């Protein structure tokens, strides 16, 4: 929340498959945004287009006013990014786009839509001649900012945004690439040697290429001589935009300490349904079986004690008197 004087700003943002809808409960303001044509929606979930550098495209978004009063919207293009948890999001309204969002042009900055009516708004995408090949992601945003009064009497500016995603692939050399960075492993032993211990493996998956990629990741735990101790199932990695990343955390229980443990991380990248070459990375950690060693040590000390005590109790043989 940003407070300027007595005015606070709140941002509500909806990004969803078509049609994306939003609502302000107090005032009953509701509308939807979806990919469209000059004649109406065409069933697309997202706006997905291909273009060559220097090419200009035209497309539409359908803005449907679902209330009984006319609504005026701010409409503009902006860039997308991957959040820390792997979600698709768009830049805040105050941030200036530098990628596909800056290539999007509209005839006006504001559009008024009559009550219970859909307006199909055209927009253009002018691809620069020096645009980099690969996938570029953004959105066409519709927003309404309204001033309301909070429970404490403070005036609050609520900026509600609904957007249609835009995916643009610029022609050129494709370079899909996922990397695994910062693999970290922690091991914690149980007090009961029979229970083994728990292992936590964290690794960062980064999209270092120029295509949006998803995939699956798994972790295999091995001991000395490649002895397999555990393996996780495939975990889905959400779609990562070029430059995006996500940290995956896997927790594995019941892992026996075998002095040296290794975690092998394997990631299978996917470009839509196409499988790409897998990437892997490993790390290891010392895991001394302290509990077992303590039990064995205690048992050894007990045996030594019993042996020493037995020797102390053994009677000394009497010397014989030998005379000639």
Short mmCIF file of C-alpha atoms in Angstrom, two decimals, residues 9-318:
data_model
loop_
_atom_site.label_atom_id
_atom_site.label_comp_id
_atom_site.label_asym_id
_atom_site.label_seq_id
_atom_site.Cartn_x
_atom_site.Cartn_y
_atom_site.Cartn_z
CA UNK A 9 -3.77 3.27 -3.13
CA UNK A 10 -4.83 -0.35 -3.38
CA UNK A 11 -4.28 -2.46 -6.48
CA UNK A 12 -6.51 -5.38 -7.39
CA UNK A 13 -5.34 -7.41 -10.35
CA UNK A 14 -6.94 -10.33 -12.18
CA UNK A 15 -5.10 -12.49 -14.70
CA UNK A 16 -6.97 -15.59 -15.82
CA UNK A 17 -7.99 -17.55 -18.91
CA UNK A 18 -10.65 -15.81 -20.96
CA UNK A 19 -12.83 -14.22 -19.93
CA UNK A 20 -11.02 -12.66 -16.99
CA UNK A 21 -13.48 -10.99 -14.63
CA UNK A 22 -13.22 -8.56 -11.75
CA UNK A 23 -15.58 -7.05 -9.22
CA UNK A 24 -15.72 -4.38 -6.52
CA UNK A 25 -18.22 -5.72 -4.01
CA UNK A 26 -19.17 -2.35 -2.52
CA UNK A 27 -20.13 -0.64 -5.77
CA UNK A 28 -21.01 -3.74 -7.79
CA UNK A 29 -18.56 -2.87 -10.59
CA UNK A 30 -17.96 -5.92 -12.75
CA UNK A 31 -16.47 -6.47 -16.20
CA UNK A 32 -14.60 -9.06 -18.24
CA UNK A 33 -11.75 -8.97 -20.76
CA UNK A 34 -11.04 -11.61 -23.38
CA UNK A 35 -9.30 -12.03 -26.74
CA UNK A 36 -11.64 -11.04 -29.52
CA UNK A 37 -12.07 -10.03 -33.15
CA UNK A 38 -13.86 -7.15 -34.84
CA UNK A 39 -17.00 -9.32 -34.73
CA UNK A 40 -16.67 -10.68 -31.22
CA UNK A 41 -14.80 -13.26 -29.12
CA UNK A 42 -13.23 -16.16 -31.01
CA UNK A 43 -12.73 -18.66 -28.18
CA UNK A 44 -9.04 -18.00 -27.51
CA UNK A 45 -7.79 -18.17 -23.95
CA UNK A 46 -4.85 -15.91 -24.69
CA UNK A 47 -3.61 -13.73 -27.54
CA UNK A 48 -0.83 -15.79 -29.13
CA UNK A 49 0.80 -14.40 -32.27
CA UNK A 50 3.95 -14.76 -34.36
CA UNK A 51 5.70 -11.92 -36.18
CA UNK A 52 8.93 -11.00 -37.92
CA UNK A 53 11.12 -8.10 -36.76
CA UNK A 54 9.70 -4.89 -38.19
CA UNK A 55 6.21 -6.39 -38.71
CA UNK A 56 2.99 -4.75 -37.44
CA UNK A 57 0.06 -6.84 -36.21
CA UNK A 58 -3.53 -5.96 -35.31
CA UNK A 59 -5.68 -7.80 -32.78
CA UNK A 60 -8.65 -7.17 -30.46
CA UNK A 61 -9.72 -7.44 -26.84
CA UNK A 62 -13.40 -7.63 -25.93
CA UNK A 63 -14.28 -5.53 -22.85
CA UNK A 64 -17.71 -6.47 -21.47
CA UNK A 65 -19.43 -4.16 -18.99
CA UNK A 66 -21.44 -6.43 -16.68
CA UNK A 67 -23.13 -3.61 -14.75
CA UNK A 68 -26.21 -1.48 -15.32
CA UNK A 69 -24.21 1.75 -15.69
CA UNK A 70 -21.62 2.89 -18.29
CA UNK A 71 -18.01 2.30 -17.23
CA UNK A 72 -14.90 4.13 -18.40
CA UNK A 73 -11.66 2.14 -18.48
CA UNK A 74 -7.99 2.99 -18.77
CA UNK A 75 -6.60 0.61 -21.41
CA UNK A 76 -2.89 0.07 -22.06
CA UNK A 77 -0.23 -2.52 -22.80
CA UNK A 78 2.47 -3.68 -20.41
CA UNK A 79 5.14 -6.35 -19.92
CA UNK A 80 4.85 -9.67 -18.11
CA UNK A 81 7.28 -11.37 -15.76
CA UNK A 82 7.57 -14.56 -13.72
CA UNK A 83 7.07 -14.08 -9.98
CA UNK A 84 9.18 -15.81 -7.32
CA UNK A 85 6.56 -18.55 -6.97
CA UNK A 86 6.46 -19.14 -10.73
CA UNK A 87 3.24 -17.23 -11.46
CA UNK A 88 2.56 -15.07 -14.51
CA UNK A 89 2.18 -11.39 -13.60
CA UNK A 90 2.27 -7.94 -15.17
CA UNK A 91 4.15 -4.80 -14.24
CA UNK A 92 2.53 -2.37 -11.84
CA UNK A 93 0.72 0.54 -13.46
CA UNK A 94 3.48 2.97 -12.50
CA UNK A 95 6.22 0.89 -14.16
CA UNK A 96 7.06 1.69 -17.76
CA UNK A 97 7.19 -1.33 -20.11
CA UNK A 98 10.33 -1.89 -22.16
CA UNK A 99 9.39 -5.03 -24.12
CA UNK A 100 6.20 -6.18 -25.84
CA UNK A 101 4.11 -3.86 -23.66
CA UNK A 102 5.85 -0.87 -25.22
CA UNK A 103 5.10 -2.26 -28.69
CA UNK A 104 1.33 -2.30 -28.04
CA UNK A 105 -0.57 0.72 -29.35
CA UNK A 106 -4.20 1.77 -28.90
CA UNK A 107 -6.23 4.52 -30.53
CA UNK A 108 -7.13 5.99 -27.14
CA UNK A 109 -6.07 5.77 -23.50
CA UNK A 110 -9.68 5.54 -22.21
CA UNK A 111 -12.74 3.70 -23.47
CA UNK A 112 -16.32 4.01 -22.24
CA UNK A 113 -18.46 0.87 -22.48
CA UNK A 114 -22.26 1.20 -22.14
CA UNK A 115 -24.17 -0.85 -19.60
CA UNK A 116 -24.40 -4.59 -20.27
CA UNK A 117 -22.46 -4.18 -23.51
CA UNK A 118 -19.24 -5.55 -25.00
CA UNK A 119 -16.82 -3.29 -26.84
CA UNK A 120 -14.23 -4.93 -29.13
CA UNK A 121 -11.18 -2.69 -28.90
CA UNK A 122 -8.50 -2.98 -31.59
CA UNK A 123 -4.83 -2.68 -30.72
CA UNK A 124 -1.63 -2.95 -32.71
CA UNK A 125 1.72 -4.59 -31.99
CA UNK A 126 4.59 -2.89 -33.81
CA UNK A 127 7.62 -5.18 -33.58
CA UNK A 128 10.93 -3.27 -33.70
CA UNK A 129 13.34 -4.17 -36.47
CA UNK A 130 15.94 -5.11 -33.84
CA UNK A 131 13.61 -7.18 -31.66
CA UNK A 132 15.29 -10.26 -30.23
CA UNK A 133 14.05 -13.63 -31.50
CA UNK A 134 11.92 -15.79 -29.22
CA UNK A 135 8.97 -15.36 -26.90
CA UNK A 136 7.87 -12.02 -25.51
CA UNK A 137 5.00 -11.81 -23.02
CA UNK A 138 2.77 -9.03 -21.79
CA UNK A 139 -0.86 -8.05 -21.55
CA UNK A 140 -3.55 -5.58 -22.51
CA UNK A 141 -4.78 -4.11 -19.23
CA UNK A 142 -8.15 -2.52 -18.45
CA UNK A 143 -8.42 -0.66 -15.18
CA UNK A 144 -10.77 1.44 -13.10
CA UNK A 145 -9.56 3.59 -10.23
CA UNK A 146 -12.18 4.58 -7.65
CA UNK A 147 -11.89 6.53 -4.44
CA UNK A 148 -13.61 5.03 -1.42
CA UNK A 149 -13.53 5.59 2.33
CA UNK A 150 -12.16 2.91 4.62
CA UNK A 151 -13.52 1.82 8.00
CA UNK A 152 -11.12 4.23 9.73
CA UNK A 153 -12.32 7.16 7.63
CA UNK A 154 -9.21 7.27 5.46
CA UNK A 155 -9.73 7.82 1.76
CA UNK A 156 -8.52 4.89 -0.32
CA UNK A 157 -7.90 4.80 -4.08
CA UNK A 158 -8.66 1.32 -5.36
CA UNK A 159 -7.11 0.53 -8.76
CA UNK A 160 -8.73 -2.60 -10.12
CA UNK A 161 -7.13 -4.17 -13.20
CA UNK A 162 -8.16 -7.00 -15.50
CA UNK A 163 -5.90 -8.10 -18.34
CA UNK A 164 -5.75 -10.37 -21.35
CA UNK A 165 -2.40 -12.10 -21.80
CA UNK A 166 -0.37 -11.45 -24.93
CA UNK A 167 2.28 -13.94 -26.10
CA UNK A 168 4.31 -12.84 -29.12
CA UNK A 169 6.96 -15.02 -30.76
CA UNK A 170 9.45 -13.05 -32.83
CA UNK A 171 10.90 -15.04 -35.74
CA UNK A 172 14.55 -16.02 -35.55
CA UNK A 173 16.85 -18.56 -33.96
CA UNK A 174 15.16 -20.50 -31.15
CA UNK A 175 17.33 -21.15 -28.10
CA UNK A 176 15.36 -23.03 -25.42
CA UNK A 177 17.42 -23.53 -22.27
CA UNK A 178 16.70 -24.34 -18.64
CA UNK A 179 19.49 -24.28 -16.07
CA UNK A 180 19.73 -25.57 -12.49
CA UNK A 181 21.44 -23.19 -10.08
CA UNK A 182 22.15 -23.00 -6.36
CA UNK A 183 21.49 -26.61 -5.38
CA UNK A 184 21.49 -26.83 -1.58
CA UNK A 185 20.99 -29.86 0.64
CA UNK A 186 20.37 -30.10 4.38
CA UNK A 187 20.22 -33.31 6.40
CA UNK A 188 18.79 -33.76 9.89
CA UNK A 189 19.06 -37.06 11.72
CA UNK A 190 16.39 -38.65 13.88
CA UNK A 191 17.07 -39.65 17.48
CA UNK A 192 15.96 -43.17 16.55
CA UNK A 193 18.53 -44.76 14.21
CA UNK A 194 15.81 -46.93 12.66
CA UNK A 195 13.93 -43.84 11.41
CA UNK A 196 16.85 -42.47 9.41
CA UNK A 197 16.65 -38.73 8.89
CA UNK A 198 15.05 -36.01 6.80
CA UNK A 199 16.67 -34.32 3.84
CA UNK A 200 15.69 -30.98 2.31
CA UNK A 201 16.89 -30.20 -1.21
CA UNK A 202 16.42 -26.74 -2.72
CA UNK A 203 17.33 -25.83 -6.27
CA UNK A 204 16.68 -22.88 -8.54
CA UNK A 205 15.43 -23.49 -12.09
CA UNK A 206 16.11 -20.60 -14.46
CA UNK A 207 14.91 -20.04 -18.01
CA UNK A 208 18.15 -18.93 -19.67
CA UNK A 209 16.80 -19.26 -23.21
CA UNK A 210 14.45 -17.24 -25.40
CA UNK A 211 11.33 -19.47 -25.32
CA UNK A 212 8.82 -19.89 -22.50
CA UNK A 213 9.35 -23.30 -20.94
CA UNK A 214 7.77 -25.55 -18.34
CA UNK A 215 8.88 -29.01 -17.20
CA UNK A 216 9.21 -31.48 -14.36
CA UNK A 217 11.88 -31.95 -11.72
CA UNK A 218 12.90 -34.87 -9.51
CA UNK A 219 15.55 -35.64 -6.91
CA UNK A 220 17.40 -38.94 -6.34
CA UNK A 221 19.35 -39.55 -3.14
CA UNK A 222 22.26 -41.98 -3.21
CA UNK A 223 24.85 -43.23 -0.75
CA UNK A 224 28.36 -44.58 -1.31
CA UNK A 225 28.96 -46.55 -4.54
CA UNK A 226 25.71 -45.19 -6.02
CA UNK A 227 23.49 -46.98 -3.51
CA UNK A 228 19.98 -45.60 -4.16
CA UNK A 229 18.28 -44.50 -0.95
CA UNK A 230 15.28 -42.46 -2.14
CA UNK A 231 13.75 -40.71 -5.14
CA UNK A 232 10.96 -38.17 -5.43
CA UNK A 233 8.19 -38.23 -7.98
CA UNK A 234 8.12 -35.76 -10.84
CA UNK A 235 7.22 -32.26 -9.63
CA UNK A 236 5.63 -29.89 -12.14
CA UNK A 237 7.62 -26.75 -12.93
CA UNK A 238 5.27 -23.94 -14.04
CA UNK A 239 5.74 -22.00 -17.23
CA UNK A 240 8.78 -19.76 -16.94
CA UNK A 241 9.13 -16.78 -19.22
CA UNK A 242 12.60 -16.05 -20.65
CA UNK A 243 14.70 -14.81 -17.75
CA UNK A 244 12.24 -16.14 -15.17
CA UNK A 245 13.13 -18.52 -12.36
CA UNK A 246 11.62 -20.49 -9.50
CA UNK A 247 13.06 -22.19 -6.42
CA UNK A 248 11.92 -25.78 -5.92
CA UNK A 249 11.99 -27.36 -2.45
CA UNK A 250 11.79 -31.12 -1.91
CA UNK A 251 11.69 -32.77 1.53
CA UNK A 252 12.50 -36.48 1.81
CA UNK A 253 12.11 -38.47 5.02
CA UNK A 254 13.44 -41.84 6.10
CA UNK A 255 16.91 -41.34 4.57
CA UNK A 256 19.55 -43.35 6.38
CA UNK A 257 22.87 -41.62 7.11
CA UNK A 258 25.56 -43.41 5.15
CA UNK A 259 28.51 -41.10 5.88
CA UNK A 260 28.21 -39.39 2.48
CA UNK A 261 24.89 -38.58 0.80
CA UNK A 262 24.44 -37.25 -2.75
CA UNK A 263 21.39 -35.51 -4.23
CA UNK A 264 21.03 -35.76 -8.01
CA UNK A 265 18.60 -33.17 -9.39
CA UNK A 266 17.10 -33.92 -12.80
CA UNK A 267 14.92 -31.46 -14.74
CA UNK A 268 13.02 -32.36 -17.91
CA UNK A 269 12.22 -29.16 -19.87
CA UNK A 270 9.07 -28.98 -21.98
CA UNK A 271 8.20 -26.58 -24.78
CA UNK A 272 4.45 -27.10 -24.89
CA UNK A 273 4.30 -30.91 -25.37
CA UNK A 274 7.81 -31.20 -26.85
CA UNK A 275 10.43 -32.77 -24.58
CA UNK A 276 13.85 -31.12 -24.65
CA UNK A 277 17.18 -32.57 -23.46
CA UNK A 278 17.19 -33.05 -19.70
CA UNK A 279 19.51 -31.09 -17.43
CA UNK A 280 21.03 -32.37 -14.19
CA UNK A 281 23.11 -31.19 -11.27
CA UNK A 282 24.35 -32.86 -8.09
CA UNK A 283 25.52 -31.93 -4.63
CA UNK A 284 26.45 -33.90 -1.53
CA UNK A 285 26.69 -33.66 2.24
CA UNK A 286 28.31 -35.54 5.09
CA UNK A 287 25.85 -37.65 7.07
CA UNK A 288 27.59 -39.51 9.86
CA UNK A 289 25.34 -42.08 11.57
CA UNK A 290 25.94 -40.51 14.97
CA UNK A 291 23.05 -42.24 16.68
CA UNK A 292 24.16 -45.66 15.48
CA UNK A 293 27.77 -44.88 16.33
CA UNK A 294 26.67 -43.81 19.79
CA UNK A 295 24.79 -47.08 20.31
CA UNK A 296 27.73 -49.12 19.04
CA UNK A 297 30.12 -47.07 21.15
CA UNK A 298 28.00 -47.61 24.24
CA UNK A 299 27.84 -51.34 23.52
CA UNK A 300 31.62 -51.46 23.04
CA UNK A 301 32.24 -49.61 26.30
CA UNK A 302 29.88 -52.00 28.07
CA UNK A 303 31.77 -55.04 26.73
CA UNK A 304 35.12 -53.51 27.71
CA UNK A 305 33.77 -52.77 31.19
CA UNK A 306 32.47 -56.32 31.59
CA UNK A 307 35.75 -57.77 30.38
CA UNK A 308 37.81 -55.60 32.72
CA UNK A 309 35.52 -56.40 35.67
CA UNK A 310 35.73 -60.10 34.95
CA UNK A 311 39.51 -59.98 34.99
CA UNK A 312 39.57 -58.21 38.36
CA UNK A 313 37.36 -60.89 39.93
CA UNK A 314 39.43 -63.84 38.60
CA UNK A 315 41.32 -65.54 41.61
CA UNK A 316 45.14 -65.52 41.60
CA UNK A 317 46.64 -69.07 41.51
CA UNK A 318 48.59 -70.10 44.68
#
